[in-house]
XYZ file of C-alpha atoms in Angstrom:
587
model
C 214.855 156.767 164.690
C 213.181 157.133 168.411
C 210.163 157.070 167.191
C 211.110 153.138 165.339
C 212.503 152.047 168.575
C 209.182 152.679 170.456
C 206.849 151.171 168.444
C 209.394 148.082 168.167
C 208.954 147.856 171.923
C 205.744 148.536 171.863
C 204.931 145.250 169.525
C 207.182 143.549 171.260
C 205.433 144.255 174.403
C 202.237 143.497 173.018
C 202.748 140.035 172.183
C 204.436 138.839 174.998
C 201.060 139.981 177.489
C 198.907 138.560 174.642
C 200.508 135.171 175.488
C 200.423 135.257 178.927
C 203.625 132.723 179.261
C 206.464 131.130 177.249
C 204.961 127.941 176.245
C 206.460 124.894 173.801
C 203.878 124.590 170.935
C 205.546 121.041 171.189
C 205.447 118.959 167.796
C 202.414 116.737 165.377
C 201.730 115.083 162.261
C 200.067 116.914 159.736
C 197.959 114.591 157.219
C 196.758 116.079 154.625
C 193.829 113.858 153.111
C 192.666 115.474 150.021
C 192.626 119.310 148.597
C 190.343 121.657 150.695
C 187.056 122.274 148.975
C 184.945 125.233 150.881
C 181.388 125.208 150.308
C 179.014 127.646 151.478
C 176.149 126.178 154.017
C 173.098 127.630 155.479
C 174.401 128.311 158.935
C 172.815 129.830 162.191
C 174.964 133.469 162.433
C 176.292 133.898 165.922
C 175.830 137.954 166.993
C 179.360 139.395 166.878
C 178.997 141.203 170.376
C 176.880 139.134 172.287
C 175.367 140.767 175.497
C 176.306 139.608 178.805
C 174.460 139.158 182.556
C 177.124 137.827 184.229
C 178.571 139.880 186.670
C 181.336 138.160 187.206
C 182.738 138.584 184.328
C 186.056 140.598 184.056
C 186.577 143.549 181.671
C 187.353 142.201 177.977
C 191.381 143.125 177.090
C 191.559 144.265 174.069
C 194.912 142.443 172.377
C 196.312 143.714 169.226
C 198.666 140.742 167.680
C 199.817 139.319 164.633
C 200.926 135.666 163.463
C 204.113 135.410 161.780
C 203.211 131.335 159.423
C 205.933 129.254 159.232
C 206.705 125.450 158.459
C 206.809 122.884 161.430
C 209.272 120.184 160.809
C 206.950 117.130 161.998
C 209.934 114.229 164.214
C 206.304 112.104 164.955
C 206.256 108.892 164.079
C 203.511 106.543 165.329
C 203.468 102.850 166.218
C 202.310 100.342 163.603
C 199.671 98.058 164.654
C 200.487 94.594 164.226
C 197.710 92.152 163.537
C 197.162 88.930 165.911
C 198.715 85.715 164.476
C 195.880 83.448 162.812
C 196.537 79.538 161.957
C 195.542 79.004 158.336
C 196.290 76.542 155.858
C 198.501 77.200 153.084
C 196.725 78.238 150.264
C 197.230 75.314 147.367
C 199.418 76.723 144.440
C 196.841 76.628 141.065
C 198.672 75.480 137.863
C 197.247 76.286 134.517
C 198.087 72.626 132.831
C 197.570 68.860 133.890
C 198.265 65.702 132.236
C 196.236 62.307 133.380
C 197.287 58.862 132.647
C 195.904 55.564 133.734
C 196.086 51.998 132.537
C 193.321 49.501 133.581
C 191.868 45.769 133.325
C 190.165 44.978 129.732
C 192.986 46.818 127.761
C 191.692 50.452 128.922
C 193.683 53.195 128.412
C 192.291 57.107 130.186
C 194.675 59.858 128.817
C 193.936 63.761 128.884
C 196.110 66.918 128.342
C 195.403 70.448 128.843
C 197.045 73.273 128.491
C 196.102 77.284 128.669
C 198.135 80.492 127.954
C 197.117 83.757 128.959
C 198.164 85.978 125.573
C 198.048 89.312 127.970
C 195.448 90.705 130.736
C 192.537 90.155 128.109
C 193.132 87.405 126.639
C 193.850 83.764 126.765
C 194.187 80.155 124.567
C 194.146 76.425 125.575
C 193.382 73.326 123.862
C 192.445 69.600 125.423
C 192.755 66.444 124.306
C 190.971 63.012 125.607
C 191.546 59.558 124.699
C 189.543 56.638 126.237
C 189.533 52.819 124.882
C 189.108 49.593 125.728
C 189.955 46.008 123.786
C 186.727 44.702 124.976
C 186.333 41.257 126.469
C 182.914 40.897 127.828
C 182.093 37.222 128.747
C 180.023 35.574 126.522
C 180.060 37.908 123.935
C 181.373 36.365 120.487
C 181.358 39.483 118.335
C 184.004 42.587 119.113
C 182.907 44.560 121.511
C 185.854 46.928 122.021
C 185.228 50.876 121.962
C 187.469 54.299 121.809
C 186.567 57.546 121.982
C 188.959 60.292 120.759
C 188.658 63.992 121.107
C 190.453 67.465 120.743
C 189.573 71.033 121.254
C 190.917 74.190 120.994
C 189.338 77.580 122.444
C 190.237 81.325 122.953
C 188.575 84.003 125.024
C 188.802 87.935 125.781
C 187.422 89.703 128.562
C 187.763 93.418 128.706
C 185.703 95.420 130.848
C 181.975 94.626 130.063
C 182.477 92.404 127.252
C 183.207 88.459 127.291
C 183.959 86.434 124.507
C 184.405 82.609 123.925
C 185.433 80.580 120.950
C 185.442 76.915 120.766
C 186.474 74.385 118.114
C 186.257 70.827 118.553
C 186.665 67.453 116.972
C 185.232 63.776 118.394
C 185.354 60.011 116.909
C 183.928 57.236 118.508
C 184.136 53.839 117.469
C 181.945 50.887 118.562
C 180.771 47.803 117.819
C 177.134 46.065 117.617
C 178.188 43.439 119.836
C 174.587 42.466 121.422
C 173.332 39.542 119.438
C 170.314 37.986 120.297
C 170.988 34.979 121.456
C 167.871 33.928 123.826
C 165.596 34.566 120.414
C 164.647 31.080 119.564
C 164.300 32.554 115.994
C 168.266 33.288 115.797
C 169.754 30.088 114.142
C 172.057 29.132 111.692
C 174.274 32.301 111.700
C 177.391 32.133 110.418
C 179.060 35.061 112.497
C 182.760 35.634 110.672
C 180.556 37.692 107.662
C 179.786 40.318 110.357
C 181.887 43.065 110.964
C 179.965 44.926 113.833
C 182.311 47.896 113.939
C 181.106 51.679 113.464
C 182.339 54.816 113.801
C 180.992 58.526 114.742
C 182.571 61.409 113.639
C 181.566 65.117 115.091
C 183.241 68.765 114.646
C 181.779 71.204 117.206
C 182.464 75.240 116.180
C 180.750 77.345 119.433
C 181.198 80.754 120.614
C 179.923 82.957 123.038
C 179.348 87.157 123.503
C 178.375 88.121 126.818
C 177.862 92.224 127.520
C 177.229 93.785 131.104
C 175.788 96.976 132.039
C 173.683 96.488 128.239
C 170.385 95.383 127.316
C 172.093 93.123 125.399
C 173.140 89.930 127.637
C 174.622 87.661 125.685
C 174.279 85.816 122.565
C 175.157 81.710 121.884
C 176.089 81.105 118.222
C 176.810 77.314 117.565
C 177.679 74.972 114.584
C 177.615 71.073 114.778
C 178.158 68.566 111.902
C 177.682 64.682 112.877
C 178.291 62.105 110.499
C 178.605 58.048 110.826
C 180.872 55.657 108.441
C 177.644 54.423 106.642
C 176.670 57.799 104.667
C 174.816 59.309 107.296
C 175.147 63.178 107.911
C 173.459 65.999 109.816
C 173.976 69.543 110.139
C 172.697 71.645 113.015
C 173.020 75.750 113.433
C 171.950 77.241 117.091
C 171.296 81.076 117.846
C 170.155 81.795 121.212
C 170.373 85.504 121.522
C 169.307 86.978 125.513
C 167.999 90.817 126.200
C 166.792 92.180 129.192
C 164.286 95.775 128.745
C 163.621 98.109 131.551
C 159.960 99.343 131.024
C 159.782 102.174 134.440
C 160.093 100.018 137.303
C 159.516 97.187 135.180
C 162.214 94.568 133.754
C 161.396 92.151 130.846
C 163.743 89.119 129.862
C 163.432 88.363 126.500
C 165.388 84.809 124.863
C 164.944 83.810 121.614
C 166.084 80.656 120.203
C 166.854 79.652 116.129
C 167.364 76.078 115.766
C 167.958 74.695 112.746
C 168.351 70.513 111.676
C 169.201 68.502 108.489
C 169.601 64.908 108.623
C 170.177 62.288 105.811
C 170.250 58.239 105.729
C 171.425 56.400 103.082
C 168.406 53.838 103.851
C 165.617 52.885 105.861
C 165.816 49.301 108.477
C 163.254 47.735 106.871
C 163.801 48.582 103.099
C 166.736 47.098 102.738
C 166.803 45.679 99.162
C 165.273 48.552 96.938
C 163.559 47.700 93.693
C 166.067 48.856 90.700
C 165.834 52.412 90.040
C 163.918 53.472 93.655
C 165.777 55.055 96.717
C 165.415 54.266 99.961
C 167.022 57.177 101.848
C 165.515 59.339 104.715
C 166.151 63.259 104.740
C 164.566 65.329 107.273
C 164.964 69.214 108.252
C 163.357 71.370 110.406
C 163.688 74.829 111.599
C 162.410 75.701 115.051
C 162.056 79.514 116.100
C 161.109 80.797 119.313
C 160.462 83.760 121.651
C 159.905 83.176 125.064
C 159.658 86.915 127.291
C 159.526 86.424 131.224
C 158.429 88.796 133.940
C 159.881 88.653 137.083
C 158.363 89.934 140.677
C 160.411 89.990 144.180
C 158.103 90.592 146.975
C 159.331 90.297 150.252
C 159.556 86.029 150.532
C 158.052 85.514 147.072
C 159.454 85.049 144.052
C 157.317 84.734 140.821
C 158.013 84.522 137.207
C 155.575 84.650 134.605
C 156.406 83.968 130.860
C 154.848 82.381 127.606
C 157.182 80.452 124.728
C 155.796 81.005 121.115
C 157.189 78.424 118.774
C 156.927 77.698 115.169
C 157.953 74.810 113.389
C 158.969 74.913 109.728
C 159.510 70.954 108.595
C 161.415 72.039 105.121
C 162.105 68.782 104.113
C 160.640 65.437 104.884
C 161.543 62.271 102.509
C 160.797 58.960 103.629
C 161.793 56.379 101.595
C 162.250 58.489 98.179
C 158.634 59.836 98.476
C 158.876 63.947 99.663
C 156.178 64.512 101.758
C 154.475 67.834 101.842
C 156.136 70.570 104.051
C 154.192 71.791 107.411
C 154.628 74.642 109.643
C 153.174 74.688 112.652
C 152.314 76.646 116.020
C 152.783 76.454 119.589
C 152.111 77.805 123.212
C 153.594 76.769 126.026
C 153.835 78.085 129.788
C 156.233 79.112 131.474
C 155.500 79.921 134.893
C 157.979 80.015 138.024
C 157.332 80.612 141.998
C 159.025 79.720 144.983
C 157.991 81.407 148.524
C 160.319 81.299 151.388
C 157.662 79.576 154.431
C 160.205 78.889 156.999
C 163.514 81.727 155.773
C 165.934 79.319 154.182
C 164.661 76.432 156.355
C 161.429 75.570 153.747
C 161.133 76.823 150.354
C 158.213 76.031 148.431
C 158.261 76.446 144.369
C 155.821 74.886 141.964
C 155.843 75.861 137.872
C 154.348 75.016 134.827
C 156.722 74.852 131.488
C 156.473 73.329 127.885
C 158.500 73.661 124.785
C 159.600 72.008 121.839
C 162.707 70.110 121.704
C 164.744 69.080 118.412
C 165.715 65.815 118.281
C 168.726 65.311 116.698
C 171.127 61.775 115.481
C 173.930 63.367 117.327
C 172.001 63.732 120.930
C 170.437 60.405 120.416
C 173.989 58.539 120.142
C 175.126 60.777 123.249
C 172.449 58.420 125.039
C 172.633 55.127 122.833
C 176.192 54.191 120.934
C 174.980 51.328 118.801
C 171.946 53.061 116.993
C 170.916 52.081 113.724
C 171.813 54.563 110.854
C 168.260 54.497 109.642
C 166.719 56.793 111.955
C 163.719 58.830 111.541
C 163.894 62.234 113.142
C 161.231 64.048 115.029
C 160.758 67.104 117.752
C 159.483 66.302 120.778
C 156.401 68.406 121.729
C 156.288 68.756 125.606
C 152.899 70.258 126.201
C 153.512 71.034 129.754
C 155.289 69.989 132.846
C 153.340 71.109 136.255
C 155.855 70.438 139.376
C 155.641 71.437 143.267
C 157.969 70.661 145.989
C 160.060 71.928 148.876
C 163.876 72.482 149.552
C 165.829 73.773 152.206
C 167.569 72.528 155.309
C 167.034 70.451 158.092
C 170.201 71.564 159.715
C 173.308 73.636 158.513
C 175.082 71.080 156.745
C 172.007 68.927 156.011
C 170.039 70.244 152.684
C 166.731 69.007 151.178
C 165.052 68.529 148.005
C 161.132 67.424 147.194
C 159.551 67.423 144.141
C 156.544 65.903 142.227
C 155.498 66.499 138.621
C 153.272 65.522 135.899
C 154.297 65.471 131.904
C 152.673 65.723 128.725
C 154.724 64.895 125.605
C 153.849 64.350 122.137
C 156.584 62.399 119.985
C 158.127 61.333 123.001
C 161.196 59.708 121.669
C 161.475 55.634 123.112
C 165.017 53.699 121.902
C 163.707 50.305 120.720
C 165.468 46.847 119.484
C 165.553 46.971 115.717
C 164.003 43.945 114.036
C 166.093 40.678 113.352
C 165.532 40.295 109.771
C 165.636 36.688 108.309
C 167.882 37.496 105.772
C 170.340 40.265 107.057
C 172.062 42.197 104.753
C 173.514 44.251 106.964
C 176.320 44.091 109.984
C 173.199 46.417 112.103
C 170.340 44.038 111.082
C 170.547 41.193 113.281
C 168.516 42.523 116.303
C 171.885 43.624 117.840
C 171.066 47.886 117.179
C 168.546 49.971 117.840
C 165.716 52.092 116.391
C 164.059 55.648 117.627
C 160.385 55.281 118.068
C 157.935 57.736 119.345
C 154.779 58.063 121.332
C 152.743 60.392 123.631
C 153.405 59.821 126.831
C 152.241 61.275 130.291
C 154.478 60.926 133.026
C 153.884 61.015 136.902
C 157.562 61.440 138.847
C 158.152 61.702 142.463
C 162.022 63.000 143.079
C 163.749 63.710 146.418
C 166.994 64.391 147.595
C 169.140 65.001 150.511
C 173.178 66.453 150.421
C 175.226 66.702 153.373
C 178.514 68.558 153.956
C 179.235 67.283 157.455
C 182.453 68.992 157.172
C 185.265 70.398 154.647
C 186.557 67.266 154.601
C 183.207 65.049 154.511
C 180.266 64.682 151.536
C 177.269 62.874 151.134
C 174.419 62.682 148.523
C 171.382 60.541 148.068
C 168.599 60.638 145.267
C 165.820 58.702 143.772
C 162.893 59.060 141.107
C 160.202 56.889 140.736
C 158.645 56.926 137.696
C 154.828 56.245 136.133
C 154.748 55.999 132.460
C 151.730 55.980 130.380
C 151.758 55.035 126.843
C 149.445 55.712 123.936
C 150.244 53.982 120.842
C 153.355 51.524 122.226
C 152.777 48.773 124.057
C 155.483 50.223 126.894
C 157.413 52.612 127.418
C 160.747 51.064 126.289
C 163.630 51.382 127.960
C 162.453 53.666 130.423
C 163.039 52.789 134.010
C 160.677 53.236 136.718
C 162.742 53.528 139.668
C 166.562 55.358 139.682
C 168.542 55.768 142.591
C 172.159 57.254 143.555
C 174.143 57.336 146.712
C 177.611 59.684 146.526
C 180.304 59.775 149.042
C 183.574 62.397 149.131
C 186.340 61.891 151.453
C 189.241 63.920 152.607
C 192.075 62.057 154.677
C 194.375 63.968 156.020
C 196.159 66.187 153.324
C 197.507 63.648 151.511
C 194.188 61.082 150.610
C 191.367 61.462 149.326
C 188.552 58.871 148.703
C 184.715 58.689 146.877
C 182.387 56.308 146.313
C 179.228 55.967 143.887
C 176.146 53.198 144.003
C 174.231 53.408 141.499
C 170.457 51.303 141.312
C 168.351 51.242 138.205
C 164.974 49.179 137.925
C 163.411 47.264 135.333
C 162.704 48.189 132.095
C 161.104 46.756 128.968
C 162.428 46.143 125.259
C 161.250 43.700 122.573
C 162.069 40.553 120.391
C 160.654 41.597 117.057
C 160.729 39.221 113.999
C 160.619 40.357 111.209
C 159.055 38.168 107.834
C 156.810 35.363 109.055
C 159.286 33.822 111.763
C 157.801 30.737 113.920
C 158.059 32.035 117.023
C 156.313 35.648 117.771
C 157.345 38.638 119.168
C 157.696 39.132 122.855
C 158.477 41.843 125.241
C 161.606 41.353 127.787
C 162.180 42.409 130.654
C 166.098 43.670 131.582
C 166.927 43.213 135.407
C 167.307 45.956 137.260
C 171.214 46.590 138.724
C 173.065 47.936 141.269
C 176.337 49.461 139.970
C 179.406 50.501 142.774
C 182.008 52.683 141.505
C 185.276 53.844 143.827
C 188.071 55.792 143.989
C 190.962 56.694 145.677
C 193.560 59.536 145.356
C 196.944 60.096 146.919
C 198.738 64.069 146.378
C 202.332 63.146 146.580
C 202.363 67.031 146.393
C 200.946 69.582 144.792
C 202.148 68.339 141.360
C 201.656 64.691 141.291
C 198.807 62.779 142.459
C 198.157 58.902 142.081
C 195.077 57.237 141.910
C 192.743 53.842 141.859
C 189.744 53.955 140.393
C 187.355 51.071 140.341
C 183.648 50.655 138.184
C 181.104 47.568 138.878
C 182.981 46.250 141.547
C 179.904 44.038 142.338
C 181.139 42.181 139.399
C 177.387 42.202 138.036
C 176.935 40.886 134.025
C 173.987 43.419 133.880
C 172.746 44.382 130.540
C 172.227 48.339 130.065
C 170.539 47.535 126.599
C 168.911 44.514 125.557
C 171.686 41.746 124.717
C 174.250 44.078 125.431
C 175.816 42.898 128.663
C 178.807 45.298 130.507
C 182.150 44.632 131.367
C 183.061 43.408 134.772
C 184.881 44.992 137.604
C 187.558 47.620 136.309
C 190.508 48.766 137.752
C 192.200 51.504 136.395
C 195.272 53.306 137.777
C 196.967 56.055 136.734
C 198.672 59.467 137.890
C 197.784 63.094 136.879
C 200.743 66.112 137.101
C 199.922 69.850 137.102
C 202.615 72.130 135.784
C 202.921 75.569 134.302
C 205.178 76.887 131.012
């Protein structure tokens, strides 16, 4: 039992010289960031009993101790920083709906609905629907000239991870009249106008869809389905597949598309067989299947960027009657550039880019009345060949909010596809055949364009634009190149007043272009070629957010008033007013 007491002491005694003095270990935070995970290092190995010169040093103590571990209740609690105050606007609630309604001069009526609903995290549905009308009313015009167009569509989507899907279905009709009589031909007499009925109507159903896949070689794919049909028998059916890869070859990447493009279009009859001998036919059915493979290499050096690639086409024409006679089915081959480089001279300052592309283009009746709404139903249907198009320019800035565009090109096309006046037949027999619609014609054409632009966002709240192309046509076979105008112009304007208005303007100028009388069966007076004015259209708007629902607005088109014809006879309404409101809202 002595012999316990000592050494007790003797620890006792030990510890207390070992730490010299009674001192508070005080208290800390202990934060523990993740588990410890010791590795094992190459390491420079310090000698355990290093020797040393200094006198001065005292005599090492040898201390014998021992640490008793125990918990440390932690009182520390630090101060939070507080960030500084910033002024910023409040950020403008989004809404996943909107409905638009406006009521304007000339009987027009602008209505659209949409709605969305997200079915979980992945998924989501919506639909739209867009009406647009008008009762017509064009001075001088004796024939109806009212329009509608009427449209719904429904679509879905899923994105997961790295995969994206879209599905689209769709339904349009249009209805028009051929309003533009020709008047000023000295040929059109004796007319008796109550046996036409100018009306027509376009009918479309649109089934599209989309797969897009990240991280894959596989990029994405476009699948798409379009039938087009008119009220006089006419139909066409057109299938898309535009599948995208991208290879890695070492240090090497390849873009590969590919493109399957498939067309059938049928007329009940041809313009100028209208009165078929017993027992003949005088419809036109045309399809043709376009595939083609177009791989691109791109190089990044430094400031240059280059793109080399080649399209290989081939052209199956399946089917090809004209007037009840089947021609003989061709397939054909074609090469065509494409070549892309741009090289930074001056950082973002001056870019410079030039290129060379081609490729064949189908035609197709639904495209060609998205650009002309009172075509003839007796088209004939053709690709478009464009050989090549060589361009150069520059873009960039001239100042921070101050951007730049320059460009100048030259195009070769084969089949070039011209809208022309349709004959005026001396004895019409039917409501298209008096002059007032329009044929497709083609022709090769080579084309020198000069383009420039300039865009300036001279603040959040401030937007300006400017453009203009002037054109040099060169025909082959026709005698111009109709319809096409040589000089095109734009001017944009965006305005933000206060946080309640909002404002934009548009001026549009187009030059001159030519079209044709053509008489058709020995008239007395020949053909000619007109000339349509060139017009300056001004289109304005103005918007008021009564909050972040509702917003009014006033819209305005041709406020100059002008009675400028966009087609030959076919003059356009006046200045339009339309106002209406549009309210955002969720379910």
């Amino acid at each position: 039992m002595k012999n316990k007491i000592i050494i007790i002491l003797l620890i006792t005694f030990q510890m207390a010289f070992a730490q010299k003095k009674d001192e508070n270990i005080g208290t800390e935070v202990v934060n523990v960031v993740k588990p410890y995970t010791p590795t094992i290092s190459d390491a420079f190995k310090v000698i355990e009993t290093p020797s040393l010169d200094d006198n001065e040093t005292s005599k090492k103590e040898e201390i014998n101790y021992k640490i008793f571990s125990f918990p440390v209740a932690s009182t520390f609690t630090p101060s939070k920083g507080k960030a500084a105050s910033v002024d910023k606007a409040k950020q403008e609630k989004l809404f996943s709906n909107y409905a638009t309604f406006g009521l304007g001069n000339y009987g027009t009526v602008n209505t659209e609905l949409f709605v969305s609903h997200e079915l979980d995290n992945y998924q989501y549905v919506g639909g739209m629907v867009r009406h647009q009308s008008s009762e017509g009313g064009i001075k001088n015009v004796v024939l109806n000239d009212k329009f509608s167009e009427s449209s719904i569509n429904l679509m879905y989507g899923y994105n997961r991870q790295q995969t994206n899907f879209k599905l689209d279905l769709g339904y349009k009709h249009e209805g028009y009249n051929w309003y533009g009589l020709p008047l000023e031909n000295p040929n059109f007499y004796n007319i008796r106008l109550d046996t036409v009925n100018p009306s027509h109507q376009y009918n479309t159903i649109l089934l599209g869809s989309e797969l897009a896949i990240s991280d894959s070689f596989f990029e994405k794919a476009n699948l798409d389905f379009i039938a087009f049909s008119d009220n006089y028998g006419s139909k066409e059916n057109r299938f898309i597949i535009k599948p995208v890869f991208n290879f890695d070859f070492g240090d090497t990447a390849v873009k590969a598309k590919f493109n399957v493009d498939y067309l059938n279009t049928s007329f009940d009859t041809s313009y100028l067989l209208q009165y078929p001998v017993a027992g003949t036919s005088t419809n036109i059915q045309k399809s043709n299947l376009i595939f083609s493979a177009n791989p691109s290499y791109q190089l990044l050096k430094d400031d240059l960027s280059v793109e080399l690639g080649a399209e290989v086409t081939f052209l199956s024409r399946m089917k090809d009657v004209y007037s009840g006679i089947k021609n003989e089915s061709k397939s054909s081959f074609f090469i065509y550039p494409k070549v892309k480089l741009s090289y930074k001279v001056v950082g973002d300052l001056m870019i410079a880019f030039a290129g060379a592309e081609g490729g064949l283009t189908q035609n197709s009746y639904a495209n060609f009345v998205d650009q002309n709404k009172f075509l003839s139903p007796t088209l004939f249907i053709e690709p478009t060949d464009k050989q090549y198009d060589v361009y150069a320019g520059l873009r960039g800035k001239l100042a921070s909010t101050l951007s730049y565009n320059l460009k100048a090109s030259y195009t070769s096309a084969k089949n070039q596809a011209l809208f022309k006046t349709n004959p005026y037949l001396s004895a019409p027999s039917q409501n298209y055949s008096y002059g007032n619609s329009f044929d497709v014609v083609y022709d090769n054409i080579k084309n020198l364009s000069l383009f420039g632009e300039l865009k300036a966002d001279i603040n959040k709240n401030i937007s300006l634009g400017l453009n203009a192309e002037v054109n040099d046509y060169k025909t082959t076979f026709q005698e111009e190149a109709w319809n096409l105008p040589t000089i095109k112009a734009s001017f944009t304007t965006d305005f933000n007043v206060g946080k309640k208005w909002y404002a934009g303007t548009q001026l549009f100028y187009v030059g001159e272009r030519k079209d044709a009388f053509t008489n058709y069966q020995l008239f007395t007076f020949p053909d000619s070629v007109q000339t349509l004015d060139a017009y300056f259209d001004i289109n304005a708007h103005i918007g008021y957010k009564y909050n972040e629902r509702f917003t009014a607005f006033l819209k305005g088109n041709n406020l100059a008033n002008q009675s400028y014809n966009r087609w030959l006879n076919y003059p356009v309404q006046g200045a339009q007013v339309i106002l209406g409101a549009s309210y955002k809202f969720d379910f």
